[in-house]
JSON list of C-alpha atoms and ligand atoms in Angstrom, two decimals:
[
{"chain": "F", "resi": 1, "resn": "UNK", "atom": "CA", "xyz": [-30.05, 9.91, -13.95]},
{"chain": "F", "resi": 2, "resn": "UNK", "atom": "CA", "xyz": [-32.44, 12.53, -12.72]},
{"chain": "F", "resi": 3, "resn": "UNK", "atom": "CA", "xyz": [-34.53, 10.04, -10.80]},
{"chain": "F", "resi": 4, "resn": "UNK", "atom": "CA", "xyz": [-34.76, 10.36, -7.06]},
{"chain": "F", "resi": 5, "resn": "UNK", "atom": "CA", "xyz": [-33.40, 7.07, -5.71]},
{"chain": "F", "resi": 6, "resn": "UNK", "atom": "CA", "xyz": [-34.87, 7.59, -2.27]},
{"chain": "F", "resi": 7, "resn": "UNK", "atom": "CA", "xyz": [-38.41, 7.35, -3.60]},
{"chain": "F", "resi": 8, "resn": "UNK", "atom": "CA", "xyz": [-37.85, 3.83, -4.91]},
{"chain": "F", "resi": 9, "resn": "UNK", "atom": "CA", "xyz": [-36.79, 2.40, -1.59]},
{"chain": "F", "resi": 10, "resn": "UNK", "atom": "CA", "xyz": [-39.49, 2.11, 1.04]},
{"chain": "F", "resi": 11, "resn": "UNK", "atom": "CA", "xyz": [-38.84, 3.43, 4.54]},
{"chain": "F", "resi": 12, "resn": "UNK", "atom": "CA", "xyz": [-39.34, -0.02, 6.09]},
{"chain": "F", "resi": 13, "resn": "UNK", "atom": "CA", "xyz": [-36.75, -1.45, 3.73]},
{"chain": "F", "resi": 14, "resn": "UNK", "atom": "CA", "xyz": [-34.25, 1.22, 4.60]},
{"chain": "F", "resi": 15, "resn": "UNK", "atom": "CA", "xyz": [-34.83, 0.59, 8.28]},
{"chain": "F", "resi": 16, "resn": "UNK", "atom": "CA", "xyz": [-34.43, -3.16, 7.84]},
{"chain": "F", "resi": 17, "resn": "UNK", "atom": "CA", "xyz": [-31.15, -2.70, 5.96]},
{"chain": "F", "resi": 18, "resn": "UNK", "atom": "CA", "xyz": [-29.98, -0.23, 8.59]},
{"chain": "F", "resi": 19, "resn": "UNK", "atom": "CA", "xyz": [-30.54, -2.83, 11.31]},
{"chain": "F", "resi": 20, "resn": "UNK", "atom": "CA", "xyz": [-28.95, -5.66, 9.36]},
{"chain": "F", "resi": 21, "resn": "UNK", "atom": "CA", "xyz": [-25.88, -3.84, 8.09]},
{"chain": "F", "resi": 22, "resn": "UNK", "atom": "CA", "xyz": [-25.23, -0.92, 10.44]},
{"chain": "F", "resi": 23, "resn": "UNK", "atom": "CA", "xyz": [-25.09, 1.51, 7.52]},
{"chain": "F", "resi": 24, "resn": "UNK", "atom": "CA", "xyz": [-26.70, 4.89, 8.18]},
{"chain": "F", "resi": 25, "resn": "UNK", "atom": "CA", "xyz": [-29.83, 6.04, 6.38]},
{"chain": "F", "resi": 26, "resn": "UNK", "atom": "CA", "xyz": [-27.77, 8.46, 4.34]},
{"chain": "F", "resi": 27, "resn": "UNK", "atom": "CA", "xyz": [-25.20, 5.84, 3.36]},
{"chain": "F", "resi": 28, "resn": "UNK", "atom": "CA", "xyz": [-27.95, 3.44, 2.31]},
{"chain": "F", "resi": 29, "resn": "UNK", "atom": "CA", "xyz": [-29.52, 6.04, 0.01]},
{"chain": "F", "resi": 30, "resn": "UNK", "atom": "CA", "xyz": [-26.14, 6.85, -1.47]},
{"chain": "F", "resi": 31, "resn": "UNK", "atom": "CA", "xyz": [-25.32, 3.20, -2.10]},
{"chain": "F", "resi": 32, "resn": "UNK", "atom": "CA", "xyz": [-28.80, 2.66, -3.49]},
{"chain": "F", "resi": 33, "resn": "UNK", "atom": "CA", "xyz": [-28.25, 5.34, -6.04]},
{"chain": "F", "resi": 34, "resn": "UNK", "atom": "CA", "xyz": [-24.94, 3.65, -6.94]},
{"chain": "F", "resi": 35, "resn": "UNK", "atom": "CA", "xyz": [-26.79, 0.33, -7.20]},
{"chain": "F", "resi": 36, "resn": "UNK", "atom": "CA", "xyz": [-29.46, 1.73, -9.52]},
{"chain": "F", "resi": 37, "resn": "UNK", "atom": "CA", "xyz": [-26.89, 3.40, -11.74]},
{"chain": "F", "resi": 38, "resn": "UNK", "atom": "CA", "xyz": [-25.21, 0.00, -12.21]},
{"chain": "F", "resi": 39, "resn": "UNK", "atom": "CA", "xyz": [-28.57, -1.61, -12.88]},
{"chain": "F", "resi": 40, "resn": "UNK", "atom": "CA", "xyz": [-28.75, -0.71, -16.56]},
{"chain": "F", "resi": 41, "resn": "UNK", "atom": "CA", "xyz": [-31.87, -2.79, -17.18]},
{"chain": "F", "resi": 42, "resn": "UNK", "atom": "CA", "xyz": [-33.71, -1.37, -14.14]},
{"chain": "F", "resi": 43, "resn": "UNK", "atom": "CA", "xyz": [-34.54, -4.90, -13.00]},
{"chain": "F", "resi": 44, "resn": "UNK", "atom": "CA", "xyz": [-33.70, -4.20, -9.37]},
{"chain": "F", "resi": 45, "resn": "UNK", "atom": "CA", "xyz": [-30.99, -6.82, -9.60]},
{"chain": "F", "resi": 46, "resn": "UNK", "atom": "CA", "xyz": [-27.31, -6.86, -10.51]},
{"chain": "F", "resi": 47, "resn": "UNK", "atom": "CA", "xyz": [-25.30, -9.59, -12.23]},
{"chain": "F", "resi": 48, "resn": "UNK", "atom": "CA", "xyz": [-21.57, -10.16, -12.49]},
{"chain": "F", "resi": 49, "resn": "UNK", "atom": "CA", "xyz": [-21.09, -7.92, -15.48]},
{"chain": "F", "resi": 50, "resn": "UNK", "atom": "CA", "xyz": [-22.80, -5.06, -13.66]},
{"chain": "F", "resi": 51, "resn": "UNK", "atom": "CA", "xyz": [-20.42, -5.33, -10.71]},
{"chain": "F", "resi": 52, "resn": "UNK", "atom": "CA", "xyz": [-17.48, -5.40, -13.09]},
{"chain": "F", "resi": 53, "resn": "UNK", "atom": "CA", "xyz": [-18.37, -1.81, -13.97]},
{"chain": "F", "resi": 54, "resn": "UNK", "atom": "CA", "xyz": [-17.39, -0.72, -10.46]},
{"chain": "F", "resi": 55, "resn": "UNK", "atom": "CA", "xyz": [-13.97, 0.81, -11.19]},
{"chain": "F", "resi": 56, "resn": "UNK", "atom": "CA", "xyz": [-12.50, -0.17, -7.80]},
{"chain": "F", "resi": 57, "resn": "UNK", "atom": "CA", "xyz": [-13.32, -3.81, -8.48]},
{"chain": "F", "resi": 58, "resn": "UNK", "atom": "CA", "xyz": [-12.35, -3.77, -12.13]},
{"chain": "F", "resi": 59, "resn": "UNK", "atom": "CA", "xyz": [-8.79, -2.73, -11.23]},
{"chain": "F", "resi": 60, "resn": "UNK", "atom": "CA", "xyz": [-8.51, -4.90, -8.13]},
{"chain": "F", "resi": 61, "resn": "UNK", "atom": "CA", "xyz": [-6.45, -8.03, -8.90]},
{"chain": "F", "resi": 62, "resn": "UNK", "atom": "CA", "xyz": [-8.83, -9.99, -6.69]},
{"chain": "F", "resi": 63, "resn": "UNK", "atom": "CA", "xyz": [-11.87, -8.22, -8.13]},
{"chain": "F", "resi": 64, "resn": "UNK", "atom": "CA", "xyz": [-13.14, -11.39, -9.76]},
{"chain": "F", "resi": 65, "resn": "UNK", "atom": "CA", "xyz": [-13.04, -13.29, -6.49]},
{"chain": "F", "resi": 66, "resn": "UNK", "atom": "CA", "xyz": [-14.66, -10.42, -4.61]},
{"chain": "F", "resi": 67, "resn": "UNK", "atom": "CA", "xyz": [-17.44, -10.24, -7.19]},
{"chain": "F", "resi": 68, "resn": "UNK", "atom": "CA", "xyz": [-17.99, -13.99, -6.93]},
{"chain": "F", "resi": 69, "resn": "UNK", "atom": "CA", "xyz": [-18.50, -13.64, -3.19]},
{"chain": "F", "resi": 70, "resn": "UNK", "atom": "CA", "xyz": [-21.48, -11.33, -3.76]},
{"chain": "F", "resi": 71, "resn": "UNK", "atom": "CA", "xyz": [-23.21, -14.26, -5.48]},
{"chain": "F", "resi": 72, "resn": "UNK", "atom": "CA", "xyz": [-22.16, -16.96, -2.99]},
{"chain": "F", "resi": 73, "resn": "UNK", "atom": "CA", "xyz": [-25.72, -17.86, -2.09]},
{"chain": "F", "resi": 74, "resn": "UNK", "atom": "CA", "xyz": [-27.38, -16.65, -5.28]},
{"chain": "F", "resi": 75, "resn": "UNK", "atom": "CA", "xyz": [-27.19, -19.55, -7.72]},
{"chain": "F", "resi": 76, "resn": "UNK", "atom": "CA", "xyz": [-29.11, -17.60, -10.37]},
{"chain": "F", "resi": 77, "resn": "UNK", "atom": "CA", "xyz": [-26.22, -15.12, -10.55]},
{"chain": "F", "resi": 78, "resn": "UNK", "atom": "CA", "xyz": [-28.29, -12.09, -9.60]},
{"chain": "F", "resi": 79, "resn": "UNK", "atom": "CA", "xyz": [-28.51, -10.09, -6.40]},
{"chain": "F", "resi": 80, "resn": "UNK", "atom": "CA", "xyz": [-31.00, -7.54, -5.18]},
{"chain": "F", "resi": 81, "resn": "UNK", "atom": "CA", "xyz": [-30.10, -4.45, -3.19]},
{"chain": "F", "resi": 82, "resn": "UNK", "atom": "CA", "xyz": [-30.40, -6.21, 0.18]},
{"chain": "F", "resi": 83, "resn": "UNK", "atom": "CA", "xyz": [-27.92, -8.92, -0.76]},
{"chain": "F", "resi": 84, "resn": "UNK", "atom": "CA", "xyz": [-25.62, -6.31, -2.27]},
{"chain": "F", "resi": 85, "resn": "UNK", "atom": "CA", "xyz": [-25.64, -4.43, 1.03]},
{"chain": "F", "resi": 86, "resn": "UNK", "atom": "CA", "xyz": [-25.13, -7.59, 3.07]},
{"chain": "F", "resi": 87, "resn": "UNK", "atom": "CA", "xyz": [-21.79, -8.24, 1.38]},
{"chain": "F", "resi": 88, "resn": "UNK", "atom": "CA", "xyz": [-20.75, -4.58, 1.43]},
{"chain": "F", "resi": 89, "resn": "UNK", "atom": "CA", "xyz": [-21.49, -4.47, 5.17]},
{"chain": "F", "resi": 90, "resn": "UNK", "atom": "CA", "xyz": [-18.61, -6.85, 5.86]},
{"chain": "F", "resi": 91, "resn": "UNK", "atom": "CA", "xyz": [-16.29, -4.06, 4.74]},
{"chain": "F", "resi": 92, "resn": "UNK", "atom": "CA", "xyz": [-17.88, -1.41, 6.91]},
{"chain": "F", "resi": 93, "resn": "UNK", "atom": "CA", "xyz": [-15.30, 0.00, 9.37]},
{"chain": "F", "resi": 94, "resn": "UNK", "atom": "CA", "xyz": [-15.80, -1.18, 12.94]},
{"chain": "F", "resi": 95, "resn": "UNK", "atom": "CA", "xyz": [-17.15, 1.33, 15.43]},
{"chain": "F", "resi": 96, "resn": "UNK", "atom": "CA", "xyz": [-17.56, 1.12, 19.18]},
{"chain": "F", "resi": 97, "resn": "UNK", "atom": "CA", "xyz": [-21.32, 0.55, 19.00]},
{"chain": "F", "resi": 98, "resn": "UNK", "atom": "CA", "xyz": [-20.92, -2.61, 16.89]},
{"chain": "F", "resi": 99, "resn": "UNK", "atom": "CA", "xyz": [-21.60, -5.68, 19.01]},
{"chain": "F", "resi": 100, "resn": "UNK", "atom": "CA", "xyz": [-19.45, -8.83, 18.82]},
{"chain": "F", "resi": 101, "resn": "UNK", "atom": "CA", "xyz": [-22.00, -10.46, 16.49]},
{"chain": "F", "resi": 102, "resn": "UNK", "atom": "CA", "xyz": [-21.98, -7.55, 14.02]},
{"chain": "F", "resi": 103, "resn": "UNK", "atom": "CA", "xyz": [-21.74, -8.46, 10.36]},
{"chain": "F", "resi": 104, "resn": "UNK", "atom": "CA", "xyz": [-18.51, -6.41, 10.08]},
{"chain": "F", "resi": 105, "resn": "UNK", "atom": "CA", "xyz": [-16.73, -8.07, 13.04]},
{"chain": "F", "resi": 106, "resn": "UNK", "atom": "CA", "xyz": [-13.04, -8.82, 12.73]},
{"chain": "F", "resi": 107, "resn": "UNK", "atom": "CA", "xyz": [-13.91, -12.50, 12.52]},
{"chain": "F", "resi": 108, "resn": "UNK", "atom": "CA", "xyz": [-16.30, -11.99, 9.61]},
{"chain": "F", "resi": 109, "resn": "UNK", "atom": "CA", "xyz": [-13.75, -9.84, 7.83]},
{"chain": "F", "resi": 110, "resn": "UNK", "atom": "CA", "xyz": [-11.15, -12.58, 8.29]},
{"chain": "F", "resi": 111, "resn": "UNK", "atom": "CA", "xyz": [-13.58, -15.22, 7.08]},
{"chain": "F", "resi": 112, "resn": "UNK", "atom": "CA", "xyz": [-14.23, -13.18, 3.96]},
{"chain": "F", "resi": 113, "resn": "UNK", "atom": "CA", "xyz": [-10.49, -12.81, 3.28]},
{"chain": "F", "resi": 114, "resn": "UNK", "atom": "CA", "xyz": [-9.96, -16.54, 3.87]},
{"chain": "F", "resi": 115, "resn": "UNK", "atom": "CA", "xyz": [-12.67, -17.41, 1.34]},
{"chain": "F", "resi": 116, "resn": "UNK", "atom": "CA", "xyz": [-10.87, -15.33, -1.27]},
{"chain": "F", "resi": 117, "resn": "UNK", "atom": "CA", "xyz": [-8.09, -17.92, -1.14]},
{"chain": "F", "resi": 118, "resn": "UNK", "atom": "CA", "xyz": [-10.07, -21.07, -0.39]},
{"chain": "F", "resi": 119, "resn": "UNK", "atom": "CA", "xyz": [-11.23, -21.60, -3.96]},
{"chain": "F", "resi": 120, "resn": "UNK", "atom": "CA", "xyz": [-12.84, -25.04, -3.45]},
{"chain": "F", "resi": 121, "resn": "UNK", "atom": "CA", "xyz": [-14.43, -24.10, -0.12]},
{"chain": "F", "resi": 122, "resn": "UNK", "atom": "CA", "xyz": [-13.01, -26.99, 1.91]},
{"chain": "F", "resi": 123, "resn": "UNK", "atom": "CA", "xyz": [-11.91, -24.63, 4.73]},
{"chain": "F", "resi": 124, "resn": "UNK", "atom": "CA", "xyz": [-8.23, -25.10, 3.94]},
{"chain": "F", "resi": 125, "resn": "UNK", "atom": "CA", "xyz": [-5.91, -23.05, 1.78]},
{"chain": "F", "resi": 126, "resn": "UNK", "atom": "CA", "xyz": [-3.74, -25.47, -0.19]},
{"chain": "F", "resi": 127, "resn": "UNK", "atom": "CA", "xyz": [-0.52, -24.60, -1.93]},
{"chain": "F", "resi": 128, "resn": "UNK", "atom": "CA", "xyz": [-2.28, -24.80, -5.31]},
{"chain": "F", "resi": 129, "resn": "UNK", "atom": "CA", "xyz": [-4.95, -22.35, -4.18]},
{"chain": "F", "resi": 130, "resn": "UNK", "atom": "CA", "xyz": [-2.34, -20.00, -2.84]},
{"chain": "F", "resi": 131, "resn": "UNK", "atom": "CA", "xyz": [-0.55, -20.20, -6.20]},
{"chain": "F", "resi": 132, "resn": "UNK", "atom": "CA", "xyz": [-3.70, -19.35, -8.15]},
{"chain": "F", "resi": 133, "resn": "UNK", "atom": "CA", "xyz": [-4.42, -16.30, -5.99]},
{"chain": "F", "resi": 134, "resn": "UNK", "atom": "CA", "xyz": [-0.80, -15.16, -5.97]},
{"chain": "F", "resi": 135, "resn": "UNK", "atom": "CA", "xyz": [-0.80, -15.40, -9.76]},
{"chain": "F", "resi": 136, "resn": "UNK", "atom": "CA", "xyz": [-3.93, -13.23, -9.91]},
{"chain": "F", "resi": 137, "resn": "UNK", "atom": "CA", "xyz": [-2.20, -10.65, -7.76]},
{"chain": "F", "resi": 138, "resn": "UNK", "atom": "CA", "xyz": [1.17, -10.46, -9.46]},
{"chain": "F", "resi": 139, "resn": "UNK", "atom": "CA", "xyz": [0.16, -11.24, -13.03]},
{"chain": "F", "resi": 140, "resn": "UNK", "atom": "CA", "xyz": [3.05, -12.26, -15.24]},
{"chain": "F", "resi": 141, "resn": "UNK", "atom": "CA", "xyz": [5.64, -10.27, -13.38]},
{"chain": "F", "resi": 142, "resn": "UNK", "atom": "CA", "xyz": [7.41, -13.20, -11.82]},
{"chain": "F", "resi": 143, "resn": "UNK", "atom": "CA", "xyz": [8.23, -16.75, -12.88]},
{"chain": "F", "resi": 144, "resn": "UNK", "atom": "CA", "xyz": [6.35, -19.87, -11.81]},
{"chain": "F", "resi": 145, "resn": "UNK", "atom": "CA", "xyz": [9.41, -21.01, -9.86]},
{"chain": "F", "resi": 146, "resn": "UNK", "atom": "CA", "xyz": [9.51, -17.79, -7.89]},
{"chain": "F", "resi": 147, "resn": "UNK", "atom": "CA", "xyz": [5.77, -18.02, -7.22]},
{"chain": "F", "resi": 148, "resn": "UNK", "atom": "CA", "xyz": [6.24, -21.58, -6.02]},
{"chain": "F", "resi": 149, "resn": "UNK", "atom": "CA", "xyz": [8.90, -20.43, -3.57]},
{"chain": "F", "resi": 150, "resn": "UNK", "atom": "CA", "xyz": [6.67, -17.66, -2.24]},
{"chain": "F", "resi": 151, "resn": "UNK", "atom": "CA", "xyz": [3.78, -20.10, -1.80]},
{"chain": "F", "resi": 152, "resn": "UNK", "atom": "CA", "xyz": [6.01, -22.60, -0.01]},
{"chain": "F", "resi": 153, "resn": "UNK", "atom": "CA", "xyz": [7.35, -19.95, 2.31]},
{"chain": "F", "resi": 154, "resn": "UNK", "atom": "CA", "xyz": [3.90, -18.50, 3.04]},
{"chain": "F", "resi": 155, "resn": "UNK", "atom": "CA", "xyz": [2.54, -21.92, 3.92]},
{"chain": "F", "resi": 156, "resn": "UNK", "atom": "CA", "xyz": [5.55, -22.76, 6.06]},
{"chain": "F", "resi": 157, "resn": "UNK", "atom": "CA", "xyz": [5.20, -19.50, 7.99]},
{"chain": "F", "resi": 158, "resn": "UNK", "atom": "CA", "xyz": [1.44, -19.83, 8.56]},
{"chain": "F", "resi": 159, "resn": "UNK", "atom": "CA", "xyz": [1.21, -23.58, 8.92]},
{"chain": "F", "resi": 160, "resn": "UNK", "atom": "CA", "xyz": [2.07, -23.86, 12.59]},
{"chain": "F", "resi": 161, "resn": "UNK", "atom": "CA", "xyz": [0.63, -27.35, 12.89]},
{"chain": "F", "resi": 162, "resn": "UNK", "atom": "CA", "xyz": [2.64, -28.60, 9.93]},
{"chain": "F", "resi": 163, "resn": "UNK", "atom": "CA", "xyz": [-0.31, -30.02, 8.01]},
{"chain": "F", "resi": 164, "resn": "UNK", "atom": "CA", "xyz": [0.76, -28.73, 4.59]},
{"chain": "F", "resi": 165, "resn": "UNK", "atom": "CA", "xyz": [-2.07, -26.24, 4.17]},
{"chain": "F", "resi": 166, "resn": "UNK", "atom": "CA", "xyz": [-3.34, -23.12, 5.93]},
{"chain": "F", "resi": 167, "resn": "UNK", "atom": "CA", "xyz": [-6.30, -23.47, 8.29]},
{"chain": "F", "resi": 168, "resn": "UNK", "atom": "CA", "xyz": [-8.61, -20.58, 9.14]},
{"chain": "F", "resi": 169, "resn": "UNK", "atom": "CA", "xyz": [-7.13, -20.48, 12.63]},
{"chain": "F", "resi": 170, "resn": "UNK", "atom": "CA", "xyz": [-3.57, -20.11, 11.38]},
{"chain": "F", "resi": 171, "resn": "UNK", "atom": "CA", "xyz": [-4.67, -17.69, 8.69]},
{"chain": "F", "resi": 172, "resn": "UNK", "atom": "CA", "xyz": [-6.25, -15.47, 11.36]},
{"chain": "F", "resi": 173, "resn": "UNK", "atom": "CA", "xyz": [-3.18, -15.67, 13.56]},
{"chain": "F", "resi": 174, "resn": "UNK", "atom": "CA", "xyz": [-0.94, -14.68, 10.67]},
{"chain": "F", "resi": 175, "resn": "UNK", "atom": "CA", "xyz": [-3.13, -11.70, 9.80]},
{"chain": "F", "resi": 176, "resn": "UNK", "atom": "CA", "xyz": [-3.77, -10.53, 13.36]},
{"chain": "F", "resi": 177, "resn": "UNK", "atom": "CA", "xyz": [-0.50, -8.62, 13.37]},
{"chain": "F", "resi": 178, "resn": "UNK", "atom": "CA", "xyz": [-1.71, -6.55, 10.40]},
{"chain": "F", "resi": 179, "resn": "UNK", "atom": "CA", "xyz": [-4.85, -5.22, 12.07]},
{"chain": "F", "resi": 180, "resn": "UNK", "atom": "CA", "xyz": [-7.38, -7.05, 9.88]},
{"chain": "F", "resi": 181, "resn": "UNK", "atom": "CA", "xyz": [-10.26, -4.96, 11.25]},
{"chain": "F", "resi": 182, "resn": "UNK", "atom": "CA", "xyz": [-8.66, -1.97, 9.60]},
{"chain": "F", "resi": 183, "resn": "UNK", "atom": "CA", "xyz": [-7.30, -3.74, 6.55]},
{"chain": "F", "resi": 184, "resn": "UNK", "atom": "CA", "xyz": [-10.63, -5.25, 5.54]},
{"chain": "F", "resi": 185, "resn": "UNK", "atom": "CA", "xyz": [-12.55, -1.99, 5.82]},
{"chain": "F", "resi": 186, "resn": "UNK", "atom": "CA", "xyz": [-13.63, 0.44, 3.16]},
{"chain": "F", "resi": 187, "resn": "UNK", "atom": "CA", "xyz": [-14.49, 4.02, 4.07]},
{"chain": "F", "resi": 188, "resn": "UNK", "atom": "CA", "xyz": [-17.96, 4.65, 2.75]},
{"chain": "F", "resi": 189, "resn": "UNK", "atom": "CA", "xyz": [-18.92, 8.28, 2.26]},
{"chain": "F", "resi": 190, "resn": "UNK", "atom": "CA", "xyz": [-21.12, 9.57, 5.02]},
{"chain": "G", "resi": 1, "resn": "LIG", "atom": "CA1", "xyz": [-9.33, -25.18, -0.24]}
]
């Protein structure tokens, strides 16, 4: 504490992140100060255990999966501030000025949600994967049989082509009714 986060981030870097993520200058500085407070070793990078200290993620039943997604293309298990912001940007609420290719588009939000379930990354959500994620969400509150029934029903409802798993297309269709653009957004302080 007591250090001025804005002095550690160069203006060009802020501008680059602004262009890539659509976050405002002010939001970037605020999130940078959050980033540095999680970075206990002052290495400029965060690992899994650092992200677990974010209270919103620690209490989120899917927190583990969300944290994993930050490291999707970081095999060394560490991310710098730019990568951190790239993932956060997916959750940025959509505004009129965002183009169709924006990082926070409805499609990218849906893709992110789909990946939460698609544990093996084969672009299909199988019944087993659905079961694993459902179990994470409900804990031990219901029996395996009940979970199995819920998984069967969910697949039946979303699997319009009757292939026994959920494709991204059917997943998107099923979620469209719930306004995914809104659902997959987090209000960042301005
Ligand atoms: Ca899969």
